[in-house]
CSV table of C-alpha atoms in Angstrom, one decimal:
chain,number,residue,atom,x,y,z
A,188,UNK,CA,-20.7,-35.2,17.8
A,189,UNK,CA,-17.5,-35.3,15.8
A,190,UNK,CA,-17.6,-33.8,12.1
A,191,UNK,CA,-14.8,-35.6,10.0
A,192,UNK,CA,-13.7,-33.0,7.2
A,193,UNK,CA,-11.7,-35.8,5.2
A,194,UNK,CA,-8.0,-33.9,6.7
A,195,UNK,CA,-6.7,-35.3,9.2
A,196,UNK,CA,-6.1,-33.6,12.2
A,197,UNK,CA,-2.7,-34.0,12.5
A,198,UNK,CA,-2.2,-32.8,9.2
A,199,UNK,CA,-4.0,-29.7,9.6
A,200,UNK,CA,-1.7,-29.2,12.8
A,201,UNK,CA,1.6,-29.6,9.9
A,202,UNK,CA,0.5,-27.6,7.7
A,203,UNK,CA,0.2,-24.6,10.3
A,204,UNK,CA,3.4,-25.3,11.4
A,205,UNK,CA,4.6,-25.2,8.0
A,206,UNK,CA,3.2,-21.5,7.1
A,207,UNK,CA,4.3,-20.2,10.4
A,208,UNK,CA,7.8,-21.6,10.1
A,209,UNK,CA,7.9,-20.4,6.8
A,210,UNK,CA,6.5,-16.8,7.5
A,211,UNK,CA,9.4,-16.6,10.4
A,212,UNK,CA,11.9,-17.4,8.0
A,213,UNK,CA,10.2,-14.7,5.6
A,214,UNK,CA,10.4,-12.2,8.5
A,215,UNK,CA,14.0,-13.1,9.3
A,216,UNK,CA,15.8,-13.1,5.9
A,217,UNK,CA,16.5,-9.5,4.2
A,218,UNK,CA,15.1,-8.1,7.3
A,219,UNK,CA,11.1,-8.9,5.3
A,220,UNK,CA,9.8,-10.5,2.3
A,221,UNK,CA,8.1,-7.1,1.0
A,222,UNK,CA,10.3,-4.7,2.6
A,223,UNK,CA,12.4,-2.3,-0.3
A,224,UNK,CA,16.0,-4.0,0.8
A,225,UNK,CA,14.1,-7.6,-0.2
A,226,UNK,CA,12.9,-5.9,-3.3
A,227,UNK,CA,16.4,-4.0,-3.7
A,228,UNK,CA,18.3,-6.9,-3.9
A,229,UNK,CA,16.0,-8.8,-6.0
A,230,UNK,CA,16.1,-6.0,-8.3
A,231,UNK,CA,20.1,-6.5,-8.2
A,232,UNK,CA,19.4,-10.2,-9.1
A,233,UNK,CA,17.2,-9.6,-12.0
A,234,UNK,CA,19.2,-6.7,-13.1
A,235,UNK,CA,22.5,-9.4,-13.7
A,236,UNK,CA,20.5,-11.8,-15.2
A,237,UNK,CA,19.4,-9.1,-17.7
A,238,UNK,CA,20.9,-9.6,-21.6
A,239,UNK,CA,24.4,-7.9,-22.3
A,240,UNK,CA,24.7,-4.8,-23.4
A,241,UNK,CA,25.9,-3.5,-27.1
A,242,UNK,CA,24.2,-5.2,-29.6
A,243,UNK,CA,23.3,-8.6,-28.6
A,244,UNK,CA,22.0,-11.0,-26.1
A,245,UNK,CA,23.8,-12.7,-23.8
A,246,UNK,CA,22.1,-16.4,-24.2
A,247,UNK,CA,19.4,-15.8,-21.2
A,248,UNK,CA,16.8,-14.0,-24.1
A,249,UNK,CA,15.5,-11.0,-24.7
A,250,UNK,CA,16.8,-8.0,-26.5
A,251,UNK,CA,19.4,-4.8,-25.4
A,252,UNK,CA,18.8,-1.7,-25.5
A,253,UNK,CA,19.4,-1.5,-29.0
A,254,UNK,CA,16.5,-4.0,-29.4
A,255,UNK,CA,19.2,-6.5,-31.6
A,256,UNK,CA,18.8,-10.4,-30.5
A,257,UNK,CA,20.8,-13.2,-31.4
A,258,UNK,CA,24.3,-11.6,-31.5
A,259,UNK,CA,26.9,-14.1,-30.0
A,260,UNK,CA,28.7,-12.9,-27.0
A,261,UNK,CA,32.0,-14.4,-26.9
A,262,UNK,CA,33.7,-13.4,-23.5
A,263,UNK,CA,37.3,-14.6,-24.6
A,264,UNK,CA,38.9,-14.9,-27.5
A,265,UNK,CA,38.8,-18.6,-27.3
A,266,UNK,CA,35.2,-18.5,-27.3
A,267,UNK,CA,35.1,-16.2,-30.1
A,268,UNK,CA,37.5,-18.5,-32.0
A,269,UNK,CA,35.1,-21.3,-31.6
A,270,UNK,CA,32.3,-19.2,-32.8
A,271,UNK,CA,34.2,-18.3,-36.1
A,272,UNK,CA,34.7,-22.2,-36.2
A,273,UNK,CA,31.2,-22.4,-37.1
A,274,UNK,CA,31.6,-19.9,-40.3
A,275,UNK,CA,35.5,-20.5,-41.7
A,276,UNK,CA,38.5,-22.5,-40.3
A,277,UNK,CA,39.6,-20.8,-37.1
A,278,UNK,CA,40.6,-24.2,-35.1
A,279,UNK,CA,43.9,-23.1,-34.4
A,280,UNK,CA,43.8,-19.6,-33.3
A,281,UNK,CA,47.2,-17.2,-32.4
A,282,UNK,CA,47.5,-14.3,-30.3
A,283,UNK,CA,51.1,-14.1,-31.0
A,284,UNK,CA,51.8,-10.8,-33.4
A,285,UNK,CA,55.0,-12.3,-34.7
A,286,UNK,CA,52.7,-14.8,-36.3
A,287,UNK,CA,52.9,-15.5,-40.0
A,288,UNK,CA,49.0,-15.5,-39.6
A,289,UNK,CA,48.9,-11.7,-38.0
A,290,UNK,CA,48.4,-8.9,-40.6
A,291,UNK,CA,50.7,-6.3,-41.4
A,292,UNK,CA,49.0,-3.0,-39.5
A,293,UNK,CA,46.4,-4.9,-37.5
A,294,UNK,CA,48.5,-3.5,-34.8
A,295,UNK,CA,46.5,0.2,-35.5
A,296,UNK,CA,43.0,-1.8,-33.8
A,297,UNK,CA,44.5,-0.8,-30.3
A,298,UNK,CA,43.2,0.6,-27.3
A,299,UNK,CA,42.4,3.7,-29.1
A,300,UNK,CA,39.7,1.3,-30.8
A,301,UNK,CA,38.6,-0.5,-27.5
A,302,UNK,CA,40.2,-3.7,-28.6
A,303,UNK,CA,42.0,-5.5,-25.8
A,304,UNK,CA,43.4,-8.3,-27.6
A,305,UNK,CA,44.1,-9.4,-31.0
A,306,UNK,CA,43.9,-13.3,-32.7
A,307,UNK,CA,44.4,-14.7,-35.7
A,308,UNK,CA,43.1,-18.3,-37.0
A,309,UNK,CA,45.0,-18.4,-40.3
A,310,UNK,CA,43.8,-18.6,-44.2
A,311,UNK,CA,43.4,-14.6,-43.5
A,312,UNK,CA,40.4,-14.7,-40.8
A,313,UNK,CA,41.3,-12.1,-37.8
A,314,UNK,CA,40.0,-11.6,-34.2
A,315,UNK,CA,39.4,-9.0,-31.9
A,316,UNK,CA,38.3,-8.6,-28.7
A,317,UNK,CA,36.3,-5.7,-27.8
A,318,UNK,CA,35.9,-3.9,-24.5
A,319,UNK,CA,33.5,-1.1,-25.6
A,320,UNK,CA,31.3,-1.9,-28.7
A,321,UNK,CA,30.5,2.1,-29.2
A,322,UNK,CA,34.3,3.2,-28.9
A,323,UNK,CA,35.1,0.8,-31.4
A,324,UNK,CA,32.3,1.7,-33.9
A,325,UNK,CA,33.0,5.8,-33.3
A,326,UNK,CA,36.6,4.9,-34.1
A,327,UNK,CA,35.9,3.1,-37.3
A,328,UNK,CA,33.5,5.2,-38.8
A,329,UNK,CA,35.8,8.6,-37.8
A,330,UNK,CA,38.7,6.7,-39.6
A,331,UNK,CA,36.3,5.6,-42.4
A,332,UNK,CA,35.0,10.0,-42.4
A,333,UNK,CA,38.7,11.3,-42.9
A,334,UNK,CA,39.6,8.1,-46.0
A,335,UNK,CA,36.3,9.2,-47.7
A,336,UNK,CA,37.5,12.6,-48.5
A,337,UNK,CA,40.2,10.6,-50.8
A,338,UNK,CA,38.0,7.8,-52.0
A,339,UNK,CA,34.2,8.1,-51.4
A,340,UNK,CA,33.0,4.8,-52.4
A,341,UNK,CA,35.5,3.6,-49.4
A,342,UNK,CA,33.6,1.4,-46.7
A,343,UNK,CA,30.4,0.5,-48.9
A,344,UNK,CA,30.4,-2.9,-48.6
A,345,UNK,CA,31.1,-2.3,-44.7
A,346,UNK,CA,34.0,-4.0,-43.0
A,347,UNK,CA,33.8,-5.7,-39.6
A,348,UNK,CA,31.4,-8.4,-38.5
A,349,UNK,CA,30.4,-8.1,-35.4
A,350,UNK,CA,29.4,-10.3,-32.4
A,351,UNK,CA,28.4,-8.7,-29.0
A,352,UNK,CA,31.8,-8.3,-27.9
A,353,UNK,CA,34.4,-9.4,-30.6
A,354,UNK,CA,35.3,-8.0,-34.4
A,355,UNK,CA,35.8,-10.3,-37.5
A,356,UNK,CA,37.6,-9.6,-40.0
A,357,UNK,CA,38.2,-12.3,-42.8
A,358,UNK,CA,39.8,-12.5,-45.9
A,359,UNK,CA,37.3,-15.1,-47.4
A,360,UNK,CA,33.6,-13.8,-48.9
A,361,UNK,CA,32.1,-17.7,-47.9
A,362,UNK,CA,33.1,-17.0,-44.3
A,363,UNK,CA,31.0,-13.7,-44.6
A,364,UNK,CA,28.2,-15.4,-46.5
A,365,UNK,CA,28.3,-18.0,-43.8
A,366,UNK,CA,28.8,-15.6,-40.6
A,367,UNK,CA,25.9,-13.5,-41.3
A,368,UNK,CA,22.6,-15.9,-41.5
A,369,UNK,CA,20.5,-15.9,-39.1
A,370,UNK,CA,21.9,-16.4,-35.4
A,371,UNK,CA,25.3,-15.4,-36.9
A,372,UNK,CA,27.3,-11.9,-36.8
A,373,UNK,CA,26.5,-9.0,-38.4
A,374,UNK,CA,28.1,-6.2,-40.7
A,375,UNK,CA,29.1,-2.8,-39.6
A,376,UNK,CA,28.4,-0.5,-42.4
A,377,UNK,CA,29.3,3.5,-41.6
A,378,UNK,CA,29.1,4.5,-45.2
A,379,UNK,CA,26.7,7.4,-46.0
A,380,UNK,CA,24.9,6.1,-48.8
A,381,UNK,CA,24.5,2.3,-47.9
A,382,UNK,CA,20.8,1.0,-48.7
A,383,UNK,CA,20.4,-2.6,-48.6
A,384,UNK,CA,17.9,-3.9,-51.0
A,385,UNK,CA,14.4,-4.7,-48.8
A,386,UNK,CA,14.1,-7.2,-46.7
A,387,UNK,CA,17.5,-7.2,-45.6
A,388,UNK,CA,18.4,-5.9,-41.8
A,389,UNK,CA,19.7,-2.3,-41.6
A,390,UNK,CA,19.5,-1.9,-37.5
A,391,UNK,CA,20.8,1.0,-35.9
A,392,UNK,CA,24.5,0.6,-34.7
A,393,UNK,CA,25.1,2.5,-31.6
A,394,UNK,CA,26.9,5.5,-33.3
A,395,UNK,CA,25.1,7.5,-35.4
A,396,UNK,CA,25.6,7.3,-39.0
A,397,UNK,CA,26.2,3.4,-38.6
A,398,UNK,CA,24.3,0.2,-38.9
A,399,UNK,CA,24.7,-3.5,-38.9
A,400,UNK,CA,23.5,-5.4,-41.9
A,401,UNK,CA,23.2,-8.9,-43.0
A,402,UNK,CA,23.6,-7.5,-46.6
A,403,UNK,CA,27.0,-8.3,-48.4
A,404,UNK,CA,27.4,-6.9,-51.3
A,405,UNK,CA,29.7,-9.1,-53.5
């Protein structure tokens, strides 16, 4: 007697092939599909797909350690040009520090500050590029300590807008107003006695004693 199951038996015969062709090349790549190298280096993947650090995500979702989402991460200061674009005129952006553009002592936000390269897009709106976000902020807020002896109310309003990896610094209040709605930058505030009114953002900075604000006080 002959039992037809409704699958072909030639099909049946494929599919086992399939599994054991597939479990063979399971066995053969990474030395085993649930060995710890195959979980190692799936680990390794997952671990460079994970969001930047230092305040920000890097466009794949998810939050830093900090827990701050939505930061832009530039990655070059033509990027971060482009990204100003979107808040002030910065279409035509100079690296050049004999530049009419270029400020008068923005030669100070060196290496000392983490900053490995400065811009500037004209009508007073600066760039700079950031190699480590916490060596930058440290070195603000110690410079903004040692002025506050002399003038306490220095640093109030905060000065830098920040991105994941780059500093603004315009001359322009709509360019602030504009930079820090949501999905935009964000301000670095080290003073003391800064207390946005509520409902505004006053997240943790990574130095102590700092925090980045979407509160501009006029």
């Amino acid at each position: 007697m002959i039992i037809y199951t409704g699958v072909p038996a030639i099909m049946r015969i494929q599919r086992i092939v399939a599994v054991s062709t597939a479990a063979l090349l399971c066995l053969t790549a990474l030395t085993a599909c649930g060995s710890d190298e195959g979980k190692d280096s799936l680990n390794d993947y997952l671990d460079n797909q994970a969001p930047a650090k230092n305040g920000g995500t890097d466009g794949l979702g998810g939050s830093d350690g900090n827990g701050k989402t939505g930061l832009p991460k530039a990655g070059s200061m033509a990027k971060a040009a482009q990204i100003v674009n979107g808040y002030g005129d910065c279409s035509d952006i100079s690296t050049d520090p004999h530049d009419d553009d270029f400020f008068p002592g923005d030669e100070t936000y060196d290496s000392k500050w983490a900053v490995s390269e400065r811009g500037a897009c004209g009508k007073g709106t600066r760039i700079f590029m950031i190699k480590d976000l916490k060596t930058f902020q440290a070195t603000y807020k110690a410079e903004l300590d040692a002025d506050r002896k002399e003038s306490p109310n220095k640093g109030h309003r905060g000065k830098f807008l920040l991105g994941q990896d780059f500093a603004v610094l315009p001359d322009q209040k709509p360019v602030i107003r504009n930079a820090i709605k949501p999905g935009g930058l964000l301000i670095l505030n080290c003073h003391p006695d800064f207390n946005p009114p509520s409902g505004y953002r006053k997240d943790p900075a990574l130095v102590k004693g700092c925090v980045l604000t979407d509160y501009f006080e006029d």
